[in-house]
mmCIF file of C-alpha atoms in Angstrom:
data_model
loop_
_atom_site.group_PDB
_atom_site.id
_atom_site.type_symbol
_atom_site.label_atom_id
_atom_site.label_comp_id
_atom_site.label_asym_id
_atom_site.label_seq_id
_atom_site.Cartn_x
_atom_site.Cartn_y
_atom_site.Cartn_z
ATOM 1 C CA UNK A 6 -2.244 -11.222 12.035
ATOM 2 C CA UNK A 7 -4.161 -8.050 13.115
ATOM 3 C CA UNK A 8 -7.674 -7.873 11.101
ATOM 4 C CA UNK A 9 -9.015 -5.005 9.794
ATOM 5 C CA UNK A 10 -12.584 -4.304 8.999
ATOM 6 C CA UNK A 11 -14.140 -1.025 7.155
ATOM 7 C CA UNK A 12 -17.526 -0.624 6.916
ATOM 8 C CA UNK A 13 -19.588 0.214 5.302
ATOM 9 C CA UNK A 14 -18.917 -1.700 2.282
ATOM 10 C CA UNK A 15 -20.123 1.102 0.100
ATOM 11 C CA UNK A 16 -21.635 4.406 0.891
ATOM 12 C CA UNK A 17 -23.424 6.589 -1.389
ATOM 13 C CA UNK A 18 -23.213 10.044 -0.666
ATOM 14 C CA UNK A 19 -24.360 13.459 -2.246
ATOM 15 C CA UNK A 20 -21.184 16.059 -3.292
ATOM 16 C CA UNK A 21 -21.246 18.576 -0.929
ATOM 17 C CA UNK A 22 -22.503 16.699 2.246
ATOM 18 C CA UNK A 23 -20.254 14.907 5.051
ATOM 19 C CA UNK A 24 -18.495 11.348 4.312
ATOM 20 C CA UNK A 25 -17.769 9.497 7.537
ATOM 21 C CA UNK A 26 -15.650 5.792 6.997
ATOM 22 C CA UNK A 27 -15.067 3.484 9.911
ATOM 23 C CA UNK A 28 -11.834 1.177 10.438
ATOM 24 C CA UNK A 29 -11.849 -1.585 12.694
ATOM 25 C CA UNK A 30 -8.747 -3.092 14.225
ATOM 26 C CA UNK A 31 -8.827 -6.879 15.383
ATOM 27 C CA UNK A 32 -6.676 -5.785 18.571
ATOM 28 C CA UNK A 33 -4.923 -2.246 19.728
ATOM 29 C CA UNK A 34 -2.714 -0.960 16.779
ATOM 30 C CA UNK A 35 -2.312 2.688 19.065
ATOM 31 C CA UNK A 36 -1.992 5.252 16.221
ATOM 32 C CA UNK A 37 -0.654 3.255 14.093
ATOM 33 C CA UNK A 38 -3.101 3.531 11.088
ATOM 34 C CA UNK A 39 -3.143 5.110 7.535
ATOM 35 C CA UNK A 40 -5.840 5.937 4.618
ATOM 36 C CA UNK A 41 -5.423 5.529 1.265
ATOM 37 C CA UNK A 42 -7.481 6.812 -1.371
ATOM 38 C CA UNK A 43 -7.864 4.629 -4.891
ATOM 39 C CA UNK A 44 -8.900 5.373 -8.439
ATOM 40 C CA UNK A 45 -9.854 2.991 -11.294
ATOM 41 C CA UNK A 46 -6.691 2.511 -12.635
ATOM 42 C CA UNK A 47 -4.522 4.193 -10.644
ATOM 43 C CA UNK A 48 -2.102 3.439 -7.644
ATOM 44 C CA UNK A 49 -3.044 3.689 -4.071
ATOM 45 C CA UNK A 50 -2.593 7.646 -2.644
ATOM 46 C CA UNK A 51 -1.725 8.154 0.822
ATOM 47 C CA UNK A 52 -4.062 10.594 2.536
ATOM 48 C CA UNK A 53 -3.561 10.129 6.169
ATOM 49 C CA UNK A 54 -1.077 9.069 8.444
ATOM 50 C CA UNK A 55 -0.547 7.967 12.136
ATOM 51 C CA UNK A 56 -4.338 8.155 12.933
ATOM 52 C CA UNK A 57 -5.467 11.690 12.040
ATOM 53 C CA UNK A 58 -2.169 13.683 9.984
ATOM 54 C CA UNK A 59 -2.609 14.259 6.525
ATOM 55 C CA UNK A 60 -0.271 13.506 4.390
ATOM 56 C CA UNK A 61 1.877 16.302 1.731
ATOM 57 C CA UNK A 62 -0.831 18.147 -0.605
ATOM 58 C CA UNK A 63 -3.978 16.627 1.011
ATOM 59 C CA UNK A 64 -7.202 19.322 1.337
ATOM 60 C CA UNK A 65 -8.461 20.212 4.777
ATOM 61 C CA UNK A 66 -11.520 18.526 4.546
ATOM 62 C CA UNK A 67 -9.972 15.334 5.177
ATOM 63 C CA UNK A 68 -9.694 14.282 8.645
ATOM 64 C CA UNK A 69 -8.485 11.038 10.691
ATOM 65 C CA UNK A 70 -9.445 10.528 13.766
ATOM 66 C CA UNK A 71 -9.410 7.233 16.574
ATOM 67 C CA UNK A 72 -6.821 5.291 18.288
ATOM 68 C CA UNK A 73 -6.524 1.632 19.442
ATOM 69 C CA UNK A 74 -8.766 -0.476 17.646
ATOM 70 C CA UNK A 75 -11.189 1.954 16.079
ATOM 71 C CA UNK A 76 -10.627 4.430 13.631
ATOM 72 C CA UNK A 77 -12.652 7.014 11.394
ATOM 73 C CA UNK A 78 -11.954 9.199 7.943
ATOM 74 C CA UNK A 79 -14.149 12.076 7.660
ATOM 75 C CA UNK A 80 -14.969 13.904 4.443
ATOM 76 C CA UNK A 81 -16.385 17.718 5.330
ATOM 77 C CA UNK A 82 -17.707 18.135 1.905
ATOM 78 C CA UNK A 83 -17.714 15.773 -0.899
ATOM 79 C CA UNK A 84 -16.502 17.224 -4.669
ATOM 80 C CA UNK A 85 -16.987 15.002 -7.612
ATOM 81 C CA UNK A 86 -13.243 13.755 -7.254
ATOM 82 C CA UNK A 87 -13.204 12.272 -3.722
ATOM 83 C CA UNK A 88 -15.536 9.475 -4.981
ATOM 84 C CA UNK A 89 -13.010 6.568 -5.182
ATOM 85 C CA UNK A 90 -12.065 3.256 -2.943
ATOM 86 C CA UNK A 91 -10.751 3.827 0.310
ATOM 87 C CA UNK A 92 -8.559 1.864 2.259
ATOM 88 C CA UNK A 93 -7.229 1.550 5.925
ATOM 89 C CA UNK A 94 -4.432 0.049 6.816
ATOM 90 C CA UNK A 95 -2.615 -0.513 10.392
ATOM 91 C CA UNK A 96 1.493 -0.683 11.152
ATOM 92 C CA UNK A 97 1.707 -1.282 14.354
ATOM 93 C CA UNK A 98 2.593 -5.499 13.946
ATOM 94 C CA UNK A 99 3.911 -5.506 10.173
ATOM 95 C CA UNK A 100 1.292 -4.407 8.033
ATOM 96 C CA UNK A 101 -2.151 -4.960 7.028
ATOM 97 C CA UNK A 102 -5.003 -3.380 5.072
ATOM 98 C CA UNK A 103 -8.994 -3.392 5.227
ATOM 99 C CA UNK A 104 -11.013 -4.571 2.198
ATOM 100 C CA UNK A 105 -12.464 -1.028 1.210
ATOM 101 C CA UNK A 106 -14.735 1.393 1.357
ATOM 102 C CA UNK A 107 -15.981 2.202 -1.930
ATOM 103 C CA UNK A 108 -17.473 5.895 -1.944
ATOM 104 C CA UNK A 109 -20.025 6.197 -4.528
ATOM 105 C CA UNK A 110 -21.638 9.483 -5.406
ATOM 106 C CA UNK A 111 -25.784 9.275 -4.439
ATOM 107 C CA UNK B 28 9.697 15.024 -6.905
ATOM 108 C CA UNK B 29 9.623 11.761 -5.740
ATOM 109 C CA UNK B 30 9.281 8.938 -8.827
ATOM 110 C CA UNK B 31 8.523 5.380 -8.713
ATOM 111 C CA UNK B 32 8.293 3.664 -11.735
ATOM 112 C CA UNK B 33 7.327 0.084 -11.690
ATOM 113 C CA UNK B 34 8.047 -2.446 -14.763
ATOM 114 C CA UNK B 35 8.294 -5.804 -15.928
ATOM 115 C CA UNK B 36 4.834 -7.548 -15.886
ATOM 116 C CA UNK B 37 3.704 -9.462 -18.041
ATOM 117 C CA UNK B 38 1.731 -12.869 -19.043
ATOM 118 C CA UNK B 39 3.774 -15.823 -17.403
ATOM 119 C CA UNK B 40 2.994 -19.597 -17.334
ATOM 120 C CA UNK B 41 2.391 -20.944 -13.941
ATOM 121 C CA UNK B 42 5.765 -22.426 -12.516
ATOM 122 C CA UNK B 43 7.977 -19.655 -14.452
ATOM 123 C CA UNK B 44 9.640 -17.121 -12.848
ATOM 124 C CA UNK B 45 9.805 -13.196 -13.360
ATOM 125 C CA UNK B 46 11.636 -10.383 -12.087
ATOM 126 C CA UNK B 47 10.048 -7.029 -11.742
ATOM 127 C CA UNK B 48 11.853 -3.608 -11.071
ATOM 128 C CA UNK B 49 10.970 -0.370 -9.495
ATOM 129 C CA UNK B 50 13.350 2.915 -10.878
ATOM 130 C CA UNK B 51 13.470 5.321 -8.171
ATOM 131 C CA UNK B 52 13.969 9.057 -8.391
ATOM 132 C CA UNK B 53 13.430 12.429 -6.776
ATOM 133 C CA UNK B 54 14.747 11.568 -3.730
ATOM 134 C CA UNK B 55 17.887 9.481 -1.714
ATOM 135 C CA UNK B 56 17.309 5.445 -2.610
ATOM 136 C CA UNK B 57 19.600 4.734 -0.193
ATOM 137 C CA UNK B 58 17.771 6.202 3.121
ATOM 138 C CA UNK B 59 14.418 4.686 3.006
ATOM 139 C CA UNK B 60 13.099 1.047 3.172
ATOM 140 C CA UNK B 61 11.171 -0.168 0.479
ATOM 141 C CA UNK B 62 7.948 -2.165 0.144
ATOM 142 C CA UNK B 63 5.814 -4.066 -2.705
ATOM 143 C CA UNK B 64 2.306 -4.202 -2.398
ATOM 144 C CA UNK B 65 0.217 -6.244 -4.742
ATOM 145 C CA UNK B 66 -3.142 -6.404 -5.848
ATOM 146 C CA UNK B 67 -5.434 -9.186 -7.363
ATOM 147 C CA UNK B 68 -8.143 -7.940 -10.147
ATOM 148 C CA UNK B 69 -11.169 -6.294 -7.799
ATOM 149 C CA UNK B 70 -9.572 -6.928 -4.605
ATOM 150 C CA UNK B 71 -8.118 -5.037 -2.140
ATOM 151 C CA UNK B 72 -3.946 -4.304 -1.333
ATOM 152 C CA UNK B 73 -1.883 -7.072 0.424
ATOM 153 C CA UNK B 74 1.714 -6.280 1.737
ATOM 154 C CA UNK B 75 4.227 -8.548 -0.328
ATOM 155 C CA UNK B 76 7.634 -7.695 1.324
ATOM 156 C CA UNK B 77 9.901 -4.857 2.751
ATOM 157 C CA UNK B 78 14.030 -4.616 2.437
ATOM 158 C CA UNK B 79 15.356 -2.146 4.732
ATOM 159 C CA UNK B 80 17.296 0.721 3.449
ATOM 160 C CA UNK B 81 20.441 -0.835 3.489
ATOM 161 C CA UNK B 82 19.380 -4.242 2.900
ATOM 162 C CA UNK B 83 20.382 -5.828 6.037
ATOM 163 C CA UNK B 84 17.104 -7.174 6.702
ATOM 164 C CA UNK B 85 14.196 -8.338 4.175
ATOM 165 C CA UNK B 86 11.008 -10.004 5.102
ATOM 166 C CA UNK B 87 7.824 -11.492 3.822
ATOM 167 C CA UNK B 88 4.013 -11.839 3.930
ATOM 168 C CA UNK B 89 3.792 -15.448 4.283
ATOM 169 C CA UNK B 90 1.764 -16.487 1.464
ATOM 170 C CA UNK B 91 5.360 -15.748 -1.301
ATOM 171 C CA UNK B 92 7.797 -16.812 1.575
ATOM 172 C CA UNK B 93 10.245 -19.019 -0.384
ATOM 173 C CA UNK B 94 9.072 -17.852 -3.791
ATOM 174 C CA UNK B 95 9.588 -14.117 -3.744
ATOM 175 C CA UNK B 96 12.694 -12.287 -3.108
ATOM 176 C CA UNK B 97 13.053 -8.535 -2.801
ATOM 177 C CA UNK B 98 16.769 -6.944 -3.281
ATOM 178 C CA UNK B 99 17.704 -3.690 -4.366
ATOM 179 C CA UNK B 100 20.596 -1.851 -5.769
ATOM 180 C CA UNK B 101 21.477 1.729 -3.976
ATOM 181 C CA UNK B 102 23.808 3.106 -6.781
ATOM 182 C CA UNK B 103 21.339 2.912 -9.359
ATOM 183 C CA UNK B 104 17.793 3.899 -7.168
ATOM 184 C CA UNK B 105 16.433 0.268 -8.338
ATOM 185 C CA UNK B 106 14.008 -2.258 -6.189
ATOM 186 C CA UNK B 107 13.658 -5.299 -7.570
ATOM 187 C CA UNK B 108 11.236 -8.656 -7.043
ATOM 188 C CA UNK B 109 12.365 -12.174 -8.177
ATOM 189 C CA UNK B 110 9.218 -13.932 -8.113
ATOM 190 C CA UNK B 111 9.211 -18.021 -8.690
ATOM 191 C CA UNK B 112 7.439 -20.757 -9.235
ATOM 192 C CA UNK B 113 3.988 -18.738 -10.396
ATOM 193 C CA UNK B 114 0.962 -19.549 -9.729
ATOM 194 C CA UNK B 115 -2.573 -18.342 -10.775
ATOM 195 C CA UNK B 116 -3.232 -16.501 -7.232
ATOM 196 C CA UNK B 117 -0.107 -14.541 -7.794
ATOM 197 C CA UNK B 118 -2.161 -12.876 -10.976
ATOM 198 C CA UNK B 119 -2.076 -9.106 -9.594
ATOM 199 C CA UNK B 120 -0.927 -5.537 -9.872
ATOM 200 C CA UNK B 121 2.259 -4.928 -8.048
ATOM 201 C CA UNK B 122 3.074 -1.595 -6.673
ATOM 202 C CA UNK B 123 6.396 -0.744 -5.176
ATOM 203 C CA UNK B 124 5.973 1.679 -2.249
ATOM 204 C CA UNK B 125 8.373 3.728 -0.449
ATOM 205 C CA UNK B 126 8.070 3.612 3.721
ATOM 206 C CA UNK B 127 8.187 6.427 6.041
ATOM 207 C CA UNK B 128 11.222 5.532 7.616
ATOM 208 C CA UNK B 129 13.826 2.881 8.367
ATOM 209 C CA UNK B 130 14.662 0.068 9.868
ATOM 210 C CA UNK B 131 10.961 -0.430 10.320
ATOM 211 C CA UNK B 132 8.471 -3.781 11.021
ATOM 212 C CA UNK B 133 5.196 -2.123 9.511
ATOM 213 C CA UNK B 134 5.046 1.216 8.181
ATOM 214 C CA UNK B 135 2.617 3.592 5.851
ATOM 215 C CA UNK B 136 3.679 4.478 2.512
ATOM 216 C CA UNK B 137 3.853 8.221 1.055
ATOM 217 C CA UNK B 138 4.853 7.292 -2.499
ATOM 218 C CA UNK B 139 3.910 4.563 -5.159
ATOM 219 C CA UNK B 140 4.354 3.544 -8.139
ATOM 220 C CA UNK B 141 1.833 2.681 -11.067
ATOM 221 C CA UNK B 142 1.981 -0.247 -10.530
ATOM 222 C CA UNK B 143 2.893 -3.648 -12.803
ATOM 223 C CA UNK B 144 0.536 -6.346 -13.811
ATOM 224 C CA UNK B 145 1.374 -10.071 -13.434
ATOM 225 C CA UNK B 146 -1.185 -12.396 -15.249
ATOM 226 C CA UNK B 147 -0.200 -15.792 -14.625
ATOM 227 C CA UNK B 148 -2.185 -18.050 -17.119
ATOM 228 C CA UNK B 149 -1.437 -20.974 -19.234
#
């Protein structure tokens, strides 16, 4: 089973400045990684896809970037609604998802 | 748009059974494989099982192997998880997802739904 590892575990960032989320892959998954973004309460939303191309509806200032094992999700500029668990997750060997960033607002 | 409406939790004694389904709409049921996707109270998503779009081929995660089984039904845009023999550590929300694509061995998921909750307590 391929492991993957986010880090950090939380970050606390300002709205307005830069979020940057890291995604580590136990072994090469090429591009095949995705990020989800989570809300109390609500179901998983898919934000990026195959490394770095955003999904249907998803603002600009999300960004994917990496390939093989390691992987990042940049946020340009925080607003008050990007603060919310977020998750990688690789499908290159079946499927299988990091623990979690949780974004807090600082 | 695309739907996904997940239903059929509830509060189940350990060693019963429970069947949970997943109404589709918005889109064609029959052309995509299907995933669920559960999650425990405060912890993160784990990959239950995928049926391909035609339902020639269905496979596990293997901590439900032998106790879960996926099928769907194509004429009426329904998933559907038989889950047996319950235990405690099957307590979770479980999301049916829609994949990508077809025919596939891992893939990302565009759509969910809300989800069902499982609470397996005595």
């Amino acid at each position: 089973e391929i492991v993957m590892t986010q880090s950090p575990a939380t970050l606390s960032v300002s709205p307005g400045e830069r979020a940057t989320l890291s995604c580590r892959a136990s072994e090469s998954v090429s591009s095949n990684l995705a990020w989800y973004q989570q809300k109390p309460g609500q179901a998983p939303r898919l934000l990026i896809y195959r490394a770095s191309s955003r999904a249907t509806g998803i603002p600009a200032r999300f960004s994917g970037s990496g390939s093989g094992t390691d992987f990042t999700l940049t946020i340009s500029s925080l607003q008050s609604e990007d603060f919310a668990v977020y998750y990688c997750q690789q499908f290159n060997n079946w499927t299988t998802f990091g623990q979690g960033t949780k974004l807090e607002m600082k | 748009q695309v739907q996904l409406v997940d239903s059929g939790g509830g509060v189940v004694q350990p060693g019963r059974s429970l069947r949970l389904s997943c109404a589709a709409s918005g889109f064609t049921f029959s052309t995509y494989d299907m995933h669920w996707v559960r999650q425990a109270p405060g912890k993160g998503l784990e990959w239950v099982a995928i049926i391909w779009y035609d339902a020639s081929n269905k496979y596990y995660a293997d901590s439900v192997k032998g106790r879960f089984t996926i099928s769907r039904d194509n004429s009426k845009g329904i998933l559907y998880l038989q889950i047996n023999s319950l235990r405690a550590e099957d307590t979770a929300m479980y999301y049916c997802a829609r994949g990508s694509g077809r025919q596939s061995y891992g893939d990302f998921f565009d759509y969910w739904g809300q989800g069902a909750l499982v609470t397996v307590s005595s």
